[in-house]
Structure formats: structure tokens, C-alpha cells
Amino acid sequence: MTYAVSYAVSYACYLAEAYLVQKPNGPRGVKVLPGALICIAWATWSPGTGTIKMEQAPMGHDQQNLHAAAMMQWQYQSMMPPMPPHVPGMPSLPMPWPNHPPMVTQWLTVRVDGLKFEYQLTEDDVRKVFSRYGEVVAVKMDREGTTSQVQFAHPHQAMAAQSDLDKKQLAGMSGAYLTVEFAATQGPYAVPPAPDPQFLQHMAASSFMNPMIPSGPGYPMPALPPPVATSPAQSAAGQPKKFTCKLEVGIENEGEFRVGSRVIQIARSIWQDPKFQEHGGKTRLRGKGIGGPHEGDEPLALCISCRDQAAFDKAVQYAETQLQKVHTDYKAFCQQHGKPIPELEVKISKKGTFEPEIPAKPSAGGSGSFVGFGP
């Protein structure tokens, strides 16, 4: 009788343990570790009390290894997330992948067309414009700064930006418009070669494109603060000085003369000076008729800022000389078209970060000889 009871209890323990370890294709999704008897009961009959005493049977070396392997397998499976129920006829779903990488779209190529000169873009301005349509993952600039590439997080955002901005006219510049098109790729998400890091640093310090951002949904955009540049001139608080200047053009940006294009040429020539770039120099066109974030009711003006005194003075002197030539050109234009010849002057106001503002003054020689160019 003792042998029969021991055998029965051992078999029952074997079946109970089988449900703790899963096996594929088993009944009710239950798994039994092949060839392993997980639990062998050792039962003895006690005639005095009429009870059965349960003890774990002594295990040899092989049985101990099997038992340890079974326990490790059970602990591992108990920590796994539950699988979704399988639907007949449907493919099995893969395990969830946490922290999967975000999907990105095909690159958009951006440039300004319709001008007789190459228009210069900046990464900050491009990002501001396209961020109105969704999450911008990356912005790339070419070496010359005339072409940019934009990548969105979602395809519908890229399609909306391309549809809305392509062929968009630039306010204040006759004939200028944005060209936005999907770039040719060699794969689903081909990435263009990385631009020159030194060039990107220079482009980040420039805000040349700001005056000509087109008007449209979501505009205007706020301007970002200038990046901090290293300069020998330091204040007591450790911050570099900054010199600013506003030169009023004196001519409205309208009609056939296209004064905006001429002033942009001046601004671009100033920014191309390496020393001006090195010290965080910026040039902006502000005022009435330019469109974009710097549109205003005040007269058209060229704004210059730099953290180096010598580079700043050189830029202001160059701008004043070139604007005087634009004045001469405009007077000749008025005379040819039978319009009244106006009295023009370049009003200049300078200001340093730690100096009082210098009052505006008219420039000398405002009616000098014409040496300028036509756009």
C-alpha cells in the first residue's frame, strides 16, 4: 500500500508541476520540459496516525541540473509581457519594440529663384518657416548657403509644406519666389552628405534671409537672439560688447526701382567679410514694404550689428557709401521717368551695448556720382 500511495502522489505532483512550465503546441497552451520529471514525491505511510508524509525525493546530480533549468525557465517566462490573443487566419504579431526610432520623411530641397543673384538662406530662418507645418527633424545647408534641405517627422507635414510654400512669392522683391521640391533619393530615407561644420557656424551667425521670408499662414515668425561669439572686447560681467547701427535708406521699397534688391546686395557684401562673420556680425533689412517678420510702418532701413568695433565701423562705412550710390541711381531713375527728383539722405543712428545712443545725423555727400549696379 505504501508503494501504491507513493506512486500516485508522485504522478500527481508531476502533473501539477507540468502546468508551471509552458510548452508550445501542448494542451491548453501548457508546456512540459522534455524528459524532466520536475517533482518526485516521497511518501511514507504512518499506520499510527493514518497520514501520508510528503517529502521531496533525494535528487542526483542530473536531476538537480534539470530542476534548476526548469526553475530558470519558469522565472524568465513569468517576467515576459503577455502576448495578445491569436486570431485564426491572422498573422502573428511581433513582440512590442520599446523606444522605436521616429519615422522621418524624404528630404525637401529649398531655394530662392527669380533673382539675378543667388539668394542666401540661413538655417534658423528655414527652420522657423517650415516648423509651422510640423516637427522638423533636421535642416541641412549647402556650402554657399543658397540651398537648404528640410526633413519632417511625418509625411503629411512634408507634403503640406511643399504644397503651400512651393512657388510662394517673396514680399518686397519683384519676381523672387521660393522653390520647394522633394529631393531625389537613393533609398527610402536617403540622407544628403553633411555640410562643412565651419560653414554652418558662419551661417548660424547670420540672419540674412530674415527680411524676405514670404507672408502666409503662420507668419510672421519671431527672430532668435544672436549667438554668443568670442571677442577680445569683454565687459566687466564677462559678456562681449555689441555695436548696432540703423541706416535709413530714404526710398520706399515699391515700384520698378527695386531698392530692396539693391540694399540686399549691400548687406550680402558686408556679411561676406570673414572678420565680420567671426565676430557674430549680422545684417537685416527692416521697415515698410519688405514683408516677413521685419515688416513695419517705419522707413526702410538697413540694420547692422557686430561685436568687434573695427569690423563694425568698416561695415557701416561701406553701407553708407553704397547707399549714397543707390540715392544717385534713384535720382537718375526719377529723371528718366519724368518724376520729381527727391532730396535724399542716409540717416544713421549708432548704438553700443555700454554706450549712449548717438543721435541720427544726415550723411554727407548724399548726391555723389553714380557708381552702383542694376539688379
XYZ file of C-alpha atoms in Angstrom:
375
model
C 0.000 0.000 0.000
C 2.836 2.369 0.820
C 4.286 1.830 -2.650
C 0.919 2.485 -4.336
C 0.319 5.710 -2.426
C 3.841 6.916 -3.131
C 3.437 6.243 -6.840
C 0.056 8.008 -7.003
C 1.273 11.106 -5.192
C 4.410 11.264 -7.343
C 2.365 11.155 -10.535
C 0.009 13.868 -9.252
C 2.943 16.096 -8.381
C 4.380 15.532 -11.843
C 1.147 16.704 -13.487
C 0.898 19.741 -11.213
C 4.454 20.805 -11.936
C 3.856 20.409 -15.672
C 1.467 23.361 -15.582
C 4.178 25.631 -14.238
C 6.417 25.274 -17.293
C 4.942 26.107 -20.721
C 5.354 24.118 -23.886
C 4.296 25.131 -27.442
C 1.540 23.121 -29.102
C 0.707 21.433 -25.765
C -2.848 21.009 -24.471
C -4.336 24.293 -23.213
C -1.099 26.047 -24.094
C 0.765 24.121 -21.364
C 4.408 23.192 -21.759
C 6.335 20.329 -20.149
C 10.100 20.397 -20.026
C 11.050 17.425 -22.246
C 12.442 14.443 -20.336
C 12.352 16.188 -16.958
C 10.371 14.908 -14.007
C 10.178 18.145 -12.034
C 8.743 16.825 -8.807
C 9.043 13.251 -7.419
C 7.187 12.796 -4.177
C 8.465 10.546 -1.463
C 5.524 9.350 0.570
C 5.514 7.162 3.590
C 2.504 5.693 5.270
C 2.187 6.242 9.013
C -0.051 3.468 10.396
C -0.289 5.125 13.790
C -1.818 8.377 12.523
C -3.233 7.230 9.198
C -1.464 10.106 7.358
C 0.871 10.354 4.422
C 4.097 12.279 4.964
C 5.252 14.159 1.811
C 8.950 14.766 1.248
C 10.973 15.664 -1.813
C 12.805 12.647 -3.084
C 16.579 12.743 -2.965
C 17.921 14.018 -6.323
C 21.080 13.045 -8.055
C 23.371 15.458 -9.939
C 21.424 15.196 -13.225
C 18.103 15.722 -11.519
C 19.407 18.831 -9.749
C 20.521 20.330 -13.072
C 17.125 19.629 -14.625
C 15.341 21.153 -11.672
C 17.484 24.312 -11.773
C 16.932 24.682 -15.533
C 13.181 24.329 -15.109
C 13.068 26.994 -12.400
C 15.116 29.430 -14.509
C 12.815 28.886 -17.477
C 9.724 29.466 -15.355
C 11.137 32.662 -13.804
C 12.100 34.044 -17.242
C 8.665 33.346 -18.723
C 6.883 34.856 -15.724
C 8.646 38.177 -16.404
C 7.717 38.340 -20.108
C 4.749 40.591 -21.088
C 1.612 38.684 -22.096
C 1.164 38.079 -25.801
C -2.053 39.272 -27.490
C -4.562 36.518 -28.270
C -4.042 34.840 -31.619
C -6.876 35.190 -34.136
C -7.206 32.285 -36.606
C -6.287 33.325 -40.126
C -4.347 36.399 -38.987
C -0.530 36.590 -38.894
C 1.118 36.523 -35.506
C 2.004 39.944 -34.108
C 5.647 40.605 -33.208
C 6.676 41.479 -29.704
C 6.392 45.208 -28.898
C 9.564 47.194 -29.602
C 10.032 49.905 -26.946
C 11.652 53.216 -27.851
C 11.419 52.607 -31.580
C 13.136 55.258 -33.740
C 10.865 58.002 -35.138
C 9.827 57.834 -38.762
C 11.282 60.547 -40.962
C 10.281 61.732 -44.407
C 12.007 62.339 -47.688
C 14.125 65.494 -47.832
C 12.689 68.756 -49.171
C 15.037 70.989 -51.178
C 14.540 74.739 -50.646
C 15.969 77.691 -52.590
C 15.008 81.165 -53.835
C 14.596 81.630 -57.589
C 13.662 84.502 -59.876
C 16.536 86.846 -58.985
C 19.616 87.824 -60.923
C 21.770 86.978 -57.934
C 21.897 83.960 -55.630
C 19.816 84.498 -52.514
C 21.434 83.443 -49.245
C 19.472 81.364 -46.711
C 20.127 80.653 -43.033
C 19.331 77.505 -41.080
C 17.409 79.369 -38.368
C 15.116 81.094 -40.850
C 14.420 77.919 -42.806
C 13.612 76.059 -39.608
C 11.227 78.800 -38.441
C 9.304 78.786 -41.712
C 8.924 75.020 -42.022
C 8.247 74.412 -38.323
C 4.837 75.976 -38.906
C 3.856 72.798 -40.728
C 5.010 70.210 -38.178
C 8.013 68.695 -36.426
C 11.235 69.428 -38.324
C 13.729 66.622 -37.720
C 16.756 68.142 -39.481
C 17.856 71.090 -41.636
C 20.921 70.951 -43.920
C 22.650 73.846 -45.698
C 24.939 73.696 -48.706
C 28.370 75.328 -48.657
C 27.250 78.559 -50.356
C 24.090 78.942 -48.271
C 21.859 79.202 -51.338
C 20.130 75.819 -50.954
C 18.686 74.126 -47.899
C 17.212 70.693 -47.227
C 14.462 70.042 -44.676
C 13.244 66.760 -43.184
C 9.955 66.324 -41.297
C 8.899 63.673 -38.802
C 5.722 62.758 -40.711
C 4.973 62.538 -44.462
C 1.769 64.603 -44.346
C 3.713 67.514 -42.814
C 6.264 67.483 -45.625
C 3.506 67.321 -48.247
C 1.648 70.265 -46.680
C 4.804 72.405 -46.559
C 5.753 71.571 -50.141
C 2.254 72.292 -51.441
C 1.896 75.607 -49.600
C 5.401 77.082 -49.955
C 6.422 76.000 -53.454
C 6.297 78.994 -55.863
C 5.479 81.313 -52.937
C 6.272 84.929 -53.889
C 8.666 86.820 -51.617
C 7.182 90.073 -50.395
C 9.138 93.167 -51.332
C 11.205 91.527 -54.081
C 9.724 91.565 -57.558
C 9.975 88.188 -59.273
C 11.515 86.341 -56.306
C 9.830 83.131 -55.164
C 10.540 80.007 -53.145
C 11.158 76.669 -54.832
C 10.336 73.718 -52.572
C 10.571 70.221 -54.041
C 11.213 66.686 -52.871
C 14.861 65.729 -53.262
C 15.879 62.700 -55.304
C 16.896 59.827 -53.027
C 18.757 56.544 -53.375
C 16.661 54.832 -50.735
C 13.537 55.320 -48.628
C 15.184 57.939 -46.426
C 18.487 58.786 -48.052
C 20.431 61.447 -46.177
C 22.463 64.070 -48.056
C 26.140 64.469 -47.238
C 26.881 66.505 -44.149
C 27.842 70.141 -44.848
C 31.067 71.772 -43.787
C 30.911 72.445 -39.989
C 32.760 75.765 -40.262
C 30.273 76.966 -42.854
C 27.329 76.045 -40.625
C 28.888 78.047 -37.793
C 29.100 81.092 -40.046
C 25.580 80.589 -41.327
C 24.213 80.302 -37.800
C 25.672 83.733 -37.039
C 23.875 85.309 -39.998
C 20.243 86.330 -40.327
C 20.454 87.464 -43.910
C 17.299 85.765 -45.103
C 15.007 87.205 -42.424
C 13.726 90.250 -44.337
C 12.451 88.187 -47.237
C 10.520 85.382 -45.521
C 7.254 85.166 -47.501
C 3.934 86.100 -45.967
C 1.414 83.326 -45.473
C -0.275 81.116 -42.859
C 1.556 81.177 -39.572
C 3.679 84.232 -40.317
C 5.350 86.344 -39.047
C 7.951 84.426 -37.033
C 9.866 85.827 -34.046
C 13.576 86.392 -34.544
C 16.016 84.342 -32.491
C 18.595 86.058 -30.273
C 22.071 86.351 -31.783
C 24.548 83.595 -30.916
C 27.332 84.393 -28.494
C 30.664 84.933 -30.228
C 34.125 85.239 -28.730
C 35.503 88.759 -28.840
C 38.542 90.462 -27.287
C 36.299 93.239 -26.014
C 34.685 91.902 -22.827
C 32.605 93.721 -20.258
C 33.148 93.521 -16.535
C 30.380 90.914 -16.333
C 32.132 88.725 -18.887
C 29.717 89.402 -21.780
C 31.024 90.731 -25.120
C 30.103 94.194 -26.312
C 27.707 94.636 -29.194
C 27.544 97.547 -31.608
C 24.434 98.256 -33.662
C 23.578 100.708 -36.391
C 20.478 101.592 -38.405
C 20.854 103.301 -41.781
C 17.584 104.681 -43.171
C 17.518 104.266 -46.937
C 15.150 107.155 -47.654
C 13.449 105.400 -50.600
C 10.251 103.364 -50.375
C 10.505 99.741 -51.429
C 7.982 99.784 -54.253
C 7.721 100.348 -57.980
C 10.202 99.471 -60.703
C 13.348 100.687 -58.996
C 13.544 97.660 -56.655
C 15.515 99.346 -53.925
C 15.086 96.285 -51.702
C 17.188 94.161 -54.051
C 19.939 96.773 -54.093
C 20.081 97.040 -50.301
C 20.213 93.256 -50.014
C 23.237 93.258 -52.298
C 24.914 95.686 -49.898
C 24.007 93.572 -46.883
C 25.341 90.438 -48.502
C 28.667 92.067 -49.367
C 29.063 93.135 -45.736
C 28.297 89.681 -44.366
C 30.808 88.003 -46.684
C 33.662 89.715 -44.825
C 35.325 86.891 -42.770
C 36.133 89.191 -39.852
C 32.537 90.411 -39.739
C 31.298 86.809 -39.560
C 33.901 85.836 -36.971
C 32.562 88.399 -34.506
C 28.887 87.496 -34.907
C 28.064 90.200 -37.446
C 24.501 90.441 -38.763
C 22.729 92.443 -41.447
C 18.952 92.917 -41.690
C 16.571 94.885 -43.852
C 13.664 96.339 -41.862
C 10.768 98.665 -42.453
C 7.804 99.277 -44.713
C 7.343 97.163 -47.819
C 9.752 94.299 -47.115
C 7.260 91.718 -45.821
C 8.062 88.934 -43.405
C 8.816 89.346 -39.680
C 10.574 92.724 -40.104
C 7.708 94.479 -41.918
C 6.808 97.732 -40.193
C 5.491 101.249 -40.646
C 8.868 102.909 -40.133
C 11.007 103.903 -43.145
C 13.072 101.270 -44.933
C 16.409 100.763 -43.138
C 19.491 98.545 -43.191
C 20.443 97.314 -39.709
C 23.985 96.183 -38.873
C 25.273 94.600 -35.668
C 28.686 93.247 -34.669
C 30.716 92.600 -31.520
C 34.002 93.922 -32.901
C 34.472 97.687 -33.138
C 36.779 97.639 -36.167
C 34.640 95.224 -38.197
C 31.521 97.179 -37.243
C 32.951 100.556 -38.310
C 34.136 99.089 -41.599
C 30.690 97.650 -42.329
C 28.880 100.901 -41.520
C 31.227 102.964 -43.677
C 30.782 100.578 -46.598
C 26.985 100.585 -46.221
C 26.817 104.376 -46.097
C 28.932 104.723 -49.235
C 26.867 102.176 -51.149
C 23.544 103.718 -50.088
C 24.732 107.086 -51.342
C 25.301 105.447 -54.712
C 21.785 103.999 -54.592
C 20.459 107.530 -53.985
C 22.275 108.803 -57.034
C 20.908 105.924 -59.067
C 17.366 106.623 -57.894
C 17.582 110.303 -58.823
C 18.665 109.325 -62.314
C 15.770 106.869 -62.473
C 13.272 109.577 -61.490
C 14.671 111.967 -64.091
C 14.376 109.354 -66.853
C 10.751 108.608 -65.975
C 9.672 112.212 -65.582
C 9.215 112.002 -61.827
C 10.129 114.697 -59.313
C 13.702 114.332 -58.086
C 13.614 113.975 -54.285
C 16.091 115.230 -51.720
C 17.643 112.108 -50.220
C 19.876 111.456 -47.255
C 21.093 108.399 -45.356
C 20.145 108.812 -41.708
C 22.489 106.883 -39.436
C 21.985 106.036 -35.777
C 24.626 104.030 -33.900
C 24.497 102.403 -30.512
C 26.920 100.369 -28.412
C 25.844 97.987 -25.676
C 27.520 100.083 -22.974
C 27.392 103.480 -24.677
C 24.584 106.047 -25.078
C 22.823 106.148 -28.409
C 24.268 108.558 -30.932
C 21.539 110.801 -32.415
C 20.642 110.324 -36.056
C 22.524 112.518 -38.494
C 22.279 113.033 -42.242
C 25.109 111.603 -44.294
C 27.468 113.804 -46.204
C 27.757 113.604 -49.945
C 24.291 112.122 -50.438
C 24.234 113.321 -54.031
C 27.579 111.921 -55.111
C 28.262 110.407 -58.517
C 26.572 107.144 -59.524
C 28.839 104.105 -59.357
C 26.204 101.480 -58.434
C 24.849 98.482 -60.301
C 21.487 97.310 -61.580
C 19.888 94.128 -60.273
